[in-house]
Short mmCIF file of N, CA and C in Angstrom, two decimals:
data_model
loop_
_atom_site.label_atom_id
_atom_site.label_comp_id
_atom_site.label_asym_id
_atom_site.label_seq_id
_atom_site.Cartn_x
_atom_site.Cartn_y
_atom_site.Cartn_z
N MET A 1 -28.98 -13.16 -2.77
CA MET A 1 -27.70 -13.32 -3.40
C MET A 1 -26.67 -13.69 -2.33
N THR A 2 -25.88 -14.69 -2.59
CA THR A 2 -24.88 -15.11 -1.61
C THR A 2 -23.56 -14.41 -1.90
N GLU A 3 -22.83 -14.16 -0.83
CA GLU A 3 -21.52 -13.50 -0.98
C GLU A 3 -20.49 -14.53 -1.38
N PRO A 4 -19.53 -14.12 -2.20
CA PRO A 4 -18.49 -15.08 -2.60
C PRO A 4 -17.67 -15.51 -1.39
N ASP A 5 -17.18 -16.73 -1.45
CA ASP A 5 -16.35 -17.25 -0.37
C ASP A 5 -14.95 -16.64 -0.49
N THR A 6 -14.62 -15.74 0.43
CA THR A 6 -13.33 -15.06 0.39
C THR A 6 -12.33 -15.68 1.36
N ALA A 7 -12.74 -16.75 2.02
CA ALA A 7 -11.84 -17.38 2.98
C ALA A 7 -10.67 -18.03 2.25
N GLU A 8 -9.49 -17.79 2.77
CA GLU A 8 -8.29 -18.38 2.19
C GLU A 8 -8.18 -19.82 2.67
N PRO A 9 -7.56 -20.67 1.88
CA PRO A 9 -7.31 -22.03 2.38
C PRO A 9 -6.46 -21.94 3.64
N LEU A 10 -6.70 -22.84 4.56
CA LEU A 10 -6.03 -22.81 5.86
C LEU A 10 -4.51 -22.79 5.73
N ALA A 11 -3.97 -23.52 4.77
CA ALA A 11 -2.51 -23.60 4.62
C ALA A 11 -1.90 -22.26 4.22
N GLU A 12 -2.68 -21.34 3.63
CA GLU A 12 -2.15 -20.06 3.18
C GLU A 12 -2.23 -18.97 4.24
N ARG A 13 -2.89 -19.24 5.34
CA ARG A 13 -3.01 -18.26 6.41
C ARG A 13 -1.79 -18.29 7.32
N LEU A 14 -1.47 -17.12 7.85
CA LEU A 14 -0.40 -17.03 8.83
C LEU A 14 -0.91 -17.53 10.17
N THR A 15 -0.05 -18.24 10.88
CA THR A 15 -0.40 -18.60 12.25
C THR A 15 -0.21 -17.36 13.12
N GLU A 16 -0.73 -17.39 14.32
CA GLU A 16 -0.54 -16.26 15.23
C GLU A 16 0.95 -16.03 15.47
N ARG A 17 1.72 -17.10 15.63
CA ARG A 17 3.16 -16.99 15.86
C ARG A 17 3.86 -16.39 14.65
N GLU A 18 3.52 -16.85 13.44
CA GLU A 18 4.12 -16.30 12.23
C GLU A 18 3.84 -14.81 12.10
N LEU A 19 2.60 -14.43 12.39
CA LEU A 19 2.22 -13.02 12.32
C LEU A 19 2.97 -12.20 13.37
N ALA A 20 3.11 -12.73 14.57
CA ALA A 20 3.83 -12.01 15.63
C ALA A 20 5.31 -11.82 15.25
N VAL A 21 5.92 -12.86 14.70
CA VAL A 21 7.33 -12.76 14.30
C VAL A 21 7.47 -11.78 13.14
N TRP A 22 6.53 -11.83 12.19
CA TRP A 22 6.56 -10.90 11.06
C TRP A 22 6.46 -9.45 11.54
N ARG A 23 5.53 -9.19 12.45
CA ARG A 23 5.38 -7.84 12.99
C ARG A 23 6.62 -7.40 13.75
N SER A 24 7.21 -8.31 14.49
CA SER A 24 8.43 -8.00 15.21
C SER A 24 9.56 -7.65 14.25
N LEU A 25 9.66 -8.39 13.16
CA LEU A 25 10.66 -8.09 12.14
C LEU A 25 10.42 -6.71 11.54
N GLN A 26 9.18 -6.39 11.22
CA GLN A 26 8.85 -5.09 10.66
C GLN A 26 9.19 -3.96 11.63
N ASP A 27 8.79 -4.12 12.88
CA ASP A 27 9.04 -3.09 13.89
C ASP A 27 10.53 -2.91 14.15
N THR A 28 11.24 -4.02 14.25
CA THR A 28 12.68 -3.96 14.54
C THR A 28 13.45 -3.33 13.40
N THR A 29 13.15 -3.72 12.16
CA THR A 29 13.88 -3.14 11.03
C THR A 29 13.52 -1.66 10.86
N ALA A 30 12.28 -1.29 11.16
CA ALA A 30 11.90 0.13 11.09
C ALA A 30 12.68 0.93 12.13
N ASP A 31 12.81 0.38 13.34
CA ASP A 31 13.59 1.07 14.38
C ASP A 31 15.05 1.18 13.99
N LEU A 32 15.63 0.11 13.45
CA LEU A 32 17.02 0.17 13.00
C LEU A 32 17.20 1.22 11.91
N ARG A 33 16.30 1.25 10.94
CA ARG A 33 16.40 2.25 9.87
C ARG A 33 16.32 3.67 10.43
N ARG A 34 15.40 3.88 11.38
CA ARG A 34 15.24 5.21 11.98
C ARG A 34 16.49 5.63 12.73
N LEU A 35 17.05 4.74 13.52
CA LEU A 35 18.24 5.05 14.29
C LEU A 35 19.47 5.25 13.40
N LEU A 36 19.60 4.43 12.37
CA LEU A 36 20.72 4.60 11.44
C LEU A 36 20.58 5.87 10.62
N ALA A 37 19.34 6.22 10.27
CA ALA A 37 19.11 7.49 9.55
C ALA A 37 19.53 8.67 10.42
N ALA A 38 19.23 8.61 11.71
CA ALA A 38 19.62 9.69 12.62
C ALA A 38 21.14 9.81 12.69
N GLU A 39 21.83 8.68 12.68
CA GLU A 39 23.30 8.70 12.68
C GLU A 39 23.83 9.34 11.40
N LEU A 40 23.23 9.01 10.25
CA LEU A 40 23.66 9.60 8.98
C LEU A 40 23.39 11.11 8.95
N GLN A 41 22.29 11.53 9.56
CA GLN A 41 21.98 12.96 9.59
C GLN A 41 23.07 13.76 10.29
N ARG A 42 23.76 13.14 11.22
CA ARG A 42 24.86 13.83 11.92
C ARG A 42 25.99 14.21 10.97
N VAL A 43 26.11 13.47 9.87
CA VAL A 43 27.13 13.81 8.86
C VAL A 43 26.46 14.39 7.61
N GLU A 44 25.23 14.87 7.79
CA GLU A 44 24.48 15.59 6.77
C GLU A 44 24.19 14.77 5.51
N LEU A 45 23.89 13.48 5.72
CA LEU A 45 23.44 12.62 4.62
C LEU A 45 22.15 11.93 5.04
N SER A 46 21.33 11.64 4.07
CA SER A 46 20.13 10.83 4.30
C SER A 46 20.46 9.39 3.94
N PRO A 47 19.63 8.44 4.37
CA PRO A 47 19.85 7.06 3.93
C PRO A 47 19.84 6.94 2.40
N GLY A 48 19.00 7.73 1.74
CA GLY A 48 18.98 7.71 0.28
C GLY A 48 20.28 8.22 -0.31
N ASP A 49 20.81 9.31 0.27
CA ASP A 49 22.11 9.82 -0.18
C ASP A 49 23.17 8.74 -0.05
N TYR A 50 23.17 8.08 1.10
CA TYR A 50 24.18 7.05 1.36
C TYR A 50 24.05 5.91 0.35
N ALA A 51 22.83 5.48 0.06
CA ALA A 51 22.62 4.38 -0.90
C ALA A 51 23.15 4.76 -2.28
N VAL A 52 22.86 5.97 -2.72
CA VAL A 52 23.32 6.45 -4.02
C VAL A 52 24.84 6.54 -4.03
N LEU A 53 25.41 7.17 -3.03
CA LEU A 53 26.86 7.35 -2.97
C LEU A 53 27.59 6.01 -2.90
N LEU A 54 27.04 5.08 -2.13
CA LEU A 54 27.66 3.75 -2.02
C LEU A 54 27.64 3.03 -3.37
N ALA A 55 26.50 3.07 -4.05
CA ALA A 55 26.41 2.41 -5.36
C ALA A 55 27.41 3.01 -6.34
N LEU A 56 27.54 4.33 -6.32
CA LEU A 56 28.49 4.99 -7.23
C LEU A 56 29.93 4.69 -6.83
N THR A 57 30.21 4.62 -5.54
CA THR A 57 31.56 4.31 -5.07
C THR A 57 31.97 2.92 -5.54
N GLU A 58 31.02 1.99 -5.55
CA GLU A 58 31.32 0.61 -5.92
C GLU A 58 31.31 0.38 -7.43
N ALA A 59 30.80 1.33 -8.19
CA ALA A 59 30.70 1.18 -9.64
C ALA A 59 32.03 1.46 -10.33
N GLU A 60 32.24 0.80 -11.44
CA GLU A 60 33.43 1.05 -12.24
C GLU A 60 33.43 2.51 -12.69
N GLY A 61 34.54 3.19 -12.47
CA GLY A 61 34.65 4.59 -12.85
C GLY A 61 33.81 5.53 -12.00
N ARG A 62 33.27 5.00 -10.89
CA ARG A 62 32.42 5.79 -9.98
C ARG A 62 31.29 6.49 -10.72
N SER A 63 30.72 5.77 -11.70
CA SER A 63 29.58 6.32 -12.45
C SER A 63 28.67 5.19 -12.90
N LEU A 64 27.40 5.52 -13.04
CA LEU A 64 26.38 4.58 -13.51
C LEU A 64 25.35 5.35 -14.33
N ARG A 65 24.75 4.66 -15.29
CA ARG A 65 23.58 5.23 -15.95
C ARG A 65 22.50 5.36 -14.88
N SER A 66 21.65 6.35 -15.01
CA SER A 66 20.63 6.55 -13.98
C SER A 66 19.72 5.34 -13.85
N SER A 67 19.44 4.66 -14.96
CA SER A 67 18.59 3.46 -14.89
C SER A 67 19.31 2.33 -14.15
N GLU A 68 20.61 2.21 -14.34
CA GLU A 68 21.39 1.20 -13.62
C GLU A 68 21.44 1.52 -12.12
N LEU A 69 21.55 2.80 -11.81
CA LEU A 69 21.55 3.22 -10.42
C LEU A 69 20.21 2.89 -9.76
N ALA A 70 19.12 3.17 -10.46
CA ALA A 70 17.79 2.85 -9.93
C ALA A 70 17.68 1.36 -9.64
N ASP A 71 18.17 0.54 -10.55
CA ASP A 71 18.13 -0.91 -10.33
C ASP A 71 19.03 -1.32 -9.16
N ALA A 72 20.21 -0.70 -9.07
CA ALA A 72 21.16 -1.06 -8.02
C ALA A 72 20.63 -0.78 -6.63
N ILE A 73 19.87 0.30 -6.47
CA ILE A 73 19.36 0.65 -5.14
C ILE A 73 17.87 0.33 -4.99
N ASP A 74 17.30 -0.30 -6.04
CA ASP A 74 15.91 -0.77 -6.02
C ASP A 74 14.91 0.36 -5.78
N TRP A 75 15.08 1.44 -6.54
CA TRP A 75 14.17 2.58 -6.48
C TRP A 75 13.51 2.75 -7.84
N GLU A 76 12.32 3.35 -7.82
CA GLU A 76 11.67 3.75 -9.07
C GLU A 76 12.50 4.85 -9.72
N ARG A 77 12.49 4.87 -11.04
CA ARG A 77 13.32 5.84 -11.76
C ARG A 77 12.94 7.29 -11.44
N SER A 78 11.65 7.56 -11.25
CA SER A 78 11.25 8.94 -10.94
C SER A 78 11.79 9.36 -9.56
N ARG A 79 11.80 8.44 -8.60
CA ARG A 79 12.34 8.75 -7.28
C ARG A 79 13.83 9.05 -7.38
N VAL A 80 14.54 8.24 -8.16
CA VAL A 80 15.98 8.46 -8.35
C VAL A 80 16.21 9.82 -8.97
N SER A 81 15.45 10.16 -9.99
CA SER A 81 15.63 11.43 -10.69
C SER A 81 15.47 12.62 -9.74
N HIS A 82 14.42 12.60 -8.94
CA HIS A 82 14.19 13.70 -7.99
C HIS A 82 15.31 13.77 -6.95
N HIS A 83 15.71 12.61 -6.46
CA HIS A 83 16.75 12.59 -5.43
C HIS A 83 18.08 13.06 -6.00
N LEU A 84 18.38 12.63 -7.22
CA LEU A 84 19.64 13.05 -7.84
C LEU A 84 19.68 14.56 -8.04
N GLY A 85 18.54 15.16 -8.34
CA GLY A 85 18.49 16.62 -8.48
C GLY A 85 18.92 17.31 -7.20
N ARG A 86 18.43 16.80 -6.07
CA ARG A 86 18.81 17.39 -4.78
C ARG A 86 20.30 17.16 -4.49
N MET A 87 20.79 15.97 -4.81
CA MET A 87 22.20 15.67 -4.56
C MET A 87 23.11 16.48 -5.48
N GLU A 88 22.65 16.71 -6.71
CA GLU A 88 23.44 17.49 -7.66
C GLU A 88 23.57 18.94 -7.18
N ARG A 89 22.48 19.49 -6.66
CA ARG A 89 22.52 20.86 -6.14
C ARG A 89 23.49 20.99 -4.96
N ARG A 90 23.70 19.90 -4.24
CA ARG A 90 24.63 19.91 -3.11
C ARG A 90 26.05 19.55 -3.53
N GLY A 91 26.24 19.25 -4.81
CA GLY A 91 27.57 18.97 -5.34
C GLY A 91 28.07 17.56 -5.07
N LEU A 92 27.17 16.64 -4.69
CA LEU A 92 27.59 15.27 -4.38
C LEU A 92 27.73 14.40 -5.62
N ILE A 93 26.93 14.71 -6.62
CA ILE A 93 26.97 13.95 -7.88
C ILE A 93 26.87 14.95 -9.03
N LEU A 94 27.15 14.45 -10.22
CA LEU A 94 27.03 15.23 -11.43
C LEU A 94 26.33 14.35 -12.46
N ARG A 95 25.36 14.90 -13.16
CA ARG A 95 24.70 14.16 -14.25
C ARG A 95 25.22 14.70 -15.58
N THR A 96 25.64 13.79 -16.43
CA THR A 96 26.13 14.16 -17.75
C THR A 96 25.42 13.31 -18.79
N GLU A 97 25.58 13.69 -20.05
CA GLU A 97 25.00 12.88 -21.13
C GLU A 97 25.70 11.54 -21.16
N CYS A 98 24.91 10.52 -21.44
CA CYS A 98 25.44 9.17 -21.52
C CYS A 98 26.02 8.95 -22.91
N PRO A 99 27.29 8.61 -23.00
CA PRO A 99 27.88 8.38 -24.31
C PRO A 99 27.13 7.29 -25.07
N GLY A 100 26.76 7.60 -26.30
CA GLY A 100 26.07 6.63 -27.13
C GLY A 100 24.57 6.53 -26.91
N ASP A 101 24.04 7.31 -25.97
CA ASP A 101 22.59 7.27 -25.70
C ASP A 101 22.15 8.65 -25.23
N ASN A 102 21.57 9.41 -26.15
CA ASN A 102 21.16 10.78 -25.81
C ASN A 102 20.01 10.84 -24.81
N ARG A 103 19.26 9.73 -24.67
CA ARG A 103 18.13 9.72 -23.74
C ARG A 103 18.57 9.46 -22.31
N GLY A 104 19.70 8.76 -22.14
CA GLY A 104 20.14 8.37 -20.81
C GLY A 104 21.07 9.38 -20.18
N ALA A 105 21.11 9.39 -18.88
CA ALA A 105 22.03 10.26 -18.14
C ALA A 105 23.03 9.38 -17.41
N LEU A 106 24.24 9.85 -17.36
CA LEU A 106 25.28 9.19 -16.60
C LEU A 106 25.42 9.94 -15.28
N VAL A 107 25.37 9.22 -14.18
CA VAL A 107 25.50 9.81 -12.85
C VAL A 107 26.93 9.55 -12.38
N VAL A 108 27.61 10.62 -12.05
CA VAL A 108 29.03 10.54 -11.69
C VAL A 108 29.21 11.04 -10.27
N LEU A 109 29.98 10.30 -9.49
CA LEU A 109 30.32 10.69 -8.13
C LEU A 109 31.37 11.81 -8.19
N THR A 110 31.09 12.92 -7.55
CA THR A 110 32.05 14.03 -7.51
C THR A 110 33.05 13.80 -6.36
N ASP A 111 34.08 14.60 -6.34
CA ASP A 111 35.04 14.53 -5.23
C ASP A 111 34.36 14.84 -3.91
N ASP A 112 33.43 15.83 -3.93
CA ASP A 112 32.69 16.15 -2.71
C ASP A 112 31.81 14.98 -2.27
N GLY A 113 31.21 14.29 -3.23
CA GLY A 113 30.40 13.12 -2.91
C GLY A 113 31.23 12.00 -2.32
N TYR A 114 32.40 11.79 -2.90
CA TYR A 114 33.31 10.77 -2.38
C TYR A 114 33.76 11.12 -0.96
N ASP A 115 34.09 12.37 -0.75
CA ASP A 115 34.48 12.81 0.60
C ASP A 115 33.33 12.62 1.59
N ALA A 116 32.10 12.89 1.14
CA ALA A 116 30.94 12.76 2.02
C ALA A 116 30.73 11.31 2.45
N ILE A 117 30.85 10.38 1.52
CA ILE A 117 30.63 8.97 1.91
C ILE A 117 31.80 8.46 2.75
N ARG A 118 32.99 8.95 2.49
CA ARG A 118 34.12 8.55 3.33
C ARG A 118 33.92 9.04 4.76
N ARG A 119 33.44 10.28 4.93
CA ARG A 119 33.17 10.81 6.28
C ARG A 119 32.03 10.04 6.95
N ALA A 120 31.06 9.62 6.17
CA ALA A 120 29.88 8.96 6.73
C ALA A 120 30.10 7.49 7.04
N SER A 121 30.95 6.83 6.28
CA SER A 121 31.08 5.37 6.40
C SER A 121 31.54 4.91 7.78
N GLY A 122 32.53 5.56 8.36
CA GLY A 122 33.00 5.14 9.68
C GLY A 122 31.91 5.23 10.73
N PRO A 123 31.30 6.41 10.90
CA PRO A 123 30.22 6.51 11.89
C PRO A 123 29.04 5.58 11.58
N HIS A 124 28.72 5.44 10.29
CA HIS A 124 27.59 4.58 9.92
C HIS A 124 27.88 3.13 10.28
N LEU A 125 29.06 2.64 9.93
CA LEU A 125 29.39 1.24 10.22
C LEU A 125 29.54 1.00 11.72
N ARG A 126 30.03 1.98 12.45
CA ARG A 126 30.08 1.85 13.92
C ARG A 126 28.67 1.77 14.50
N ALA A 127 27.75 2.53 13.94
CA ALA A 127 26.35 2.47 14.40
C ALA A 127 25.73 1.12 14.06
N VAL A 128 26.02 0.58 12.89
CA VAL A 128 25.51 -0.76 12.53
C VAL A 128 26.05 -1.78 13.54
N LYS A 129 27.31 -1.66 13.88
CA LYS A 129 27.91 -2.59 14.86
C LYS A 129 27.23 -2.45 16.21
N ARG A 130 27.08 -1.21 16.67
CA ARG A 130 26.52 -0.95 18.00
C ARG A 130 25.04 -1.33 18.08
N LEU A 131 24.27 -0.99 17.05
CA LEU A 131 22.81 -1.19 17.10
C LEU A 131 22.38 -2.58 16.66
N PHE A 132 23.20 -3.24 15.85
CA PHE A 132 22.80 -4.53 15.29
C PHE A 132 23.73 -5.66 15.75
N ALA A 133 24.96 -5.62 15.31
CA ALA A 133 25.86 -6.75 15.55
C ALA A 133 26.13 -6.99 17.03
N ASP A 134 26.29 -5.93 17.81
CA ASP A 134 26.56 -6.09 19.24
C ASP A 134 25.39 -6.70 20.01
N ALA A 135 24.20 -6.69 19.44
CA ALA A 135 23.03 -7.25 20.11
C ALA A 135 22.98 -8.78 19.99
N LEU A 136 23.85 -9.34 19.15
CA LEU A 136 23.79 -10.77 18.85
C LEU A 136 25.04 -11.50 19.33
N GLU A 137 24.83 -12.68 19.87
CA GLU A 137 25.94 -13.59 20.15
C GLU A 137 26.40 -14.17 18.82
N PRO A 138 27.65 -14.64 18.73
CA PRO A 138 28.14 -15.18 17.46
C PRO A 138 27.22 -16.25 16.85
N GLN A 139 26.69 -17.14 17.68
CA GLN A 139 25.81 -18.19 17.13
C GLN A 139 24.49 -17.60 16.63
N GLN A 140 23.98 -16.58 17.30
CA GLN A 140 22.76 -15.91 16.83
C GLN A 140 23.00 -15.25 15.48
N LEU A 141 24.17 -14.66 15.32
CA LEU A 141 24.51 -14.04 14.04
C LEU A 141 24.55 -15.09 12.93
N GLU A 142 25.16 -16.25 13.22
CA GLU A 142 25.19 -17.33 12.24
C GLU A 142 23.78 -17.84 11.92
N ASN A 143 22.95 -17.98 12.95
CA ASN A 143 21.57 -18.43 12.74
C ASN A 143 20.79 -17.42 11.89
N LEU A 144 20.98 -16.14 12.19
CA LEU A 144 20.31 -15.10 11.41
C LEU A 144 20.77 -15.13 9.96
N ALA A 145 22.07 -15.31 9.75
CA ALA A 145 22.59 -15.40 8.38
C ALA A 145 21.95 -16.57 7.64
N GLU A 146 21.77 -17.69 8.32
CA GLU A 146 21.14 -18.86 7.71
C GLU A 146 19.67 -18.59 7.39
N VAL A 147 18.96 -17.98 8.31
CA VAL A 147 17.55 -17.64 8.11
C VAL A 147 17.40 -16.69 6.92
N LEU A 148 18.22 -15.63 6.92
CA LEU A 148 18.14 -14.66 5.81
C LEU A 148 18.50 -15.31 4.48
N GLY A 149 19.47 -16.22 4.50
CA GLY A 149 19.83 -16.95 3.28
C GLY A 149 18.66 -17.78 2.76
N SER A 150 17.92 -18.41 3.66
CA SER A 150 16.75 -19.20 3.26
C SER A 150 15.67 -18.31 2.65
N ILE A 151 15.43 -17.17 3.28
CA ILE A 151 14.42 -16.24 2.76
C ILE A 151 14.88 -15.71 1.40
N ARG A 152 16.15 -15.34 1.28
CA ARG A 152 16.69 -14.83 0.01
C ARG A 152 16.54 -15.87 -1.10
N GLN A 153 16.88 -17.11 -0.80
CA GLN A 153 16.77 -18.20 -1.78
C GLN A 153 15.31 -18.38 -2.19
N HIS A 154 14.40 -18.31 -1.24
CA HIS A 154 12.97 -18.45 -1.53
C HIS A 154 12.49 -17.30 -2.43
N LEU A 155 12.89 -16.07 -2.09
CA LEU A 155 12.49 -14.92 -2.89
C LEU A 155 13.10 -14.94 -4.28
N ASP A 156 14.34 -15.39 -4.39
CA ASP A 156 15.00 -15.46 -5.69
C ASP A 156 14.33 -16.47 -6.62
N ALA A 157 13.63 -17.45 -6.05
CA ALA A 157 12.95 -18.46 -6.86
C ALA A 157 11.62 -17.96 -7.42
N ILE A 158 11.15 -16.81 -6.93
CA ILE A 158 9.88 -16.25 -7.40
C ILE A 158 10.17 -15.42 -8.65
N PRO A 159 9.50 -15.71 -9.76
CA PRO A 159 9.73 -14.91 -10.97
C PRO A 159 9.48 -13.44 -10.69
N ARG A 160 10.38 -12.58 -11.14
CA ARG A 160 10.31 -11.14 -10.87
C ARG A 160 9.01 -10.54 -11.39
N GLU A 161 8.54 -10.98 -12.52
CA GLU A 161 7.32 -10.43 -13.10
C GLU A 161 6.12 -10.67 -12.20
N SER A 162 6.13 -11.76 -11.45
CA SER A 162 4.98 -12.07 -10.60
C SER A 162 4.89 -11.16 -9.38
N THR A 163 5.96 -10.41 -9.09
CA THR A 163 5.94 -9.52 -7.92
C THR A 163 5.82 -8.06 -8.29
N LYS A 164 5.87 -7.73 -9.58
CA LYS A 164 5.78 -6.32 -9.98
C LYS A 164 4.41 -5.76 -9.63
N GLY A 165 4.43 -4.56 -9.09
CA GLY A 165 3.18 -3.87 -8.79
C GLY A 165 2.49 -4.35 -7.52
N GLN A 166 3.08 -5.31 -6.82
CA GLN A 166 2.47 -5.79 -5.58
C GLN A 166 3.07 -5.05 -4.41
N ALA A 167 2.23 -4.61 -3.51
CA ALA A 167 2.71 -3.93 -2.31
C ALA A 167 3.20 -4.96 -1.31
N ALA A 168 4.19 -4.55 -0.53
CA ALA A 168 4.73 -5.47 0.49
C ALA A 168 3.80 -5.52 1.66
#
């Protein structure tokens, strides 16, 4: 019995250079996330806390349905639910019944939550500047913006349904 041909067409394979750049991107973004998370921990927030608080701060009325919040921060609904429970116990958010929908919950930013993100934003943005922006010359920043725009445009052209359930 012969084994099926599992070789990919040559055009679909990554070159050594493409793979090296991809790995560098993965390693660099992981390091940035780790360092920025450590900065947020100094003000007693996690990156997840910050994402939730930022989305609520930017929302009309500083509130979102939990499903809208999950979409806004690109998290699974179960992850959002568990995280919101921890944030609610700390007084950062409040979950209430959603008007007109007994199944949905409305997530509301509390005054303590607003104060927390206000305290965190200055140090967080200074860390982004120090760890990311300061490493780049102005032209490098423009080039990176162009590269990221190309990748974003490429990803936006992929139907969302075709990427569901696929691991990165």
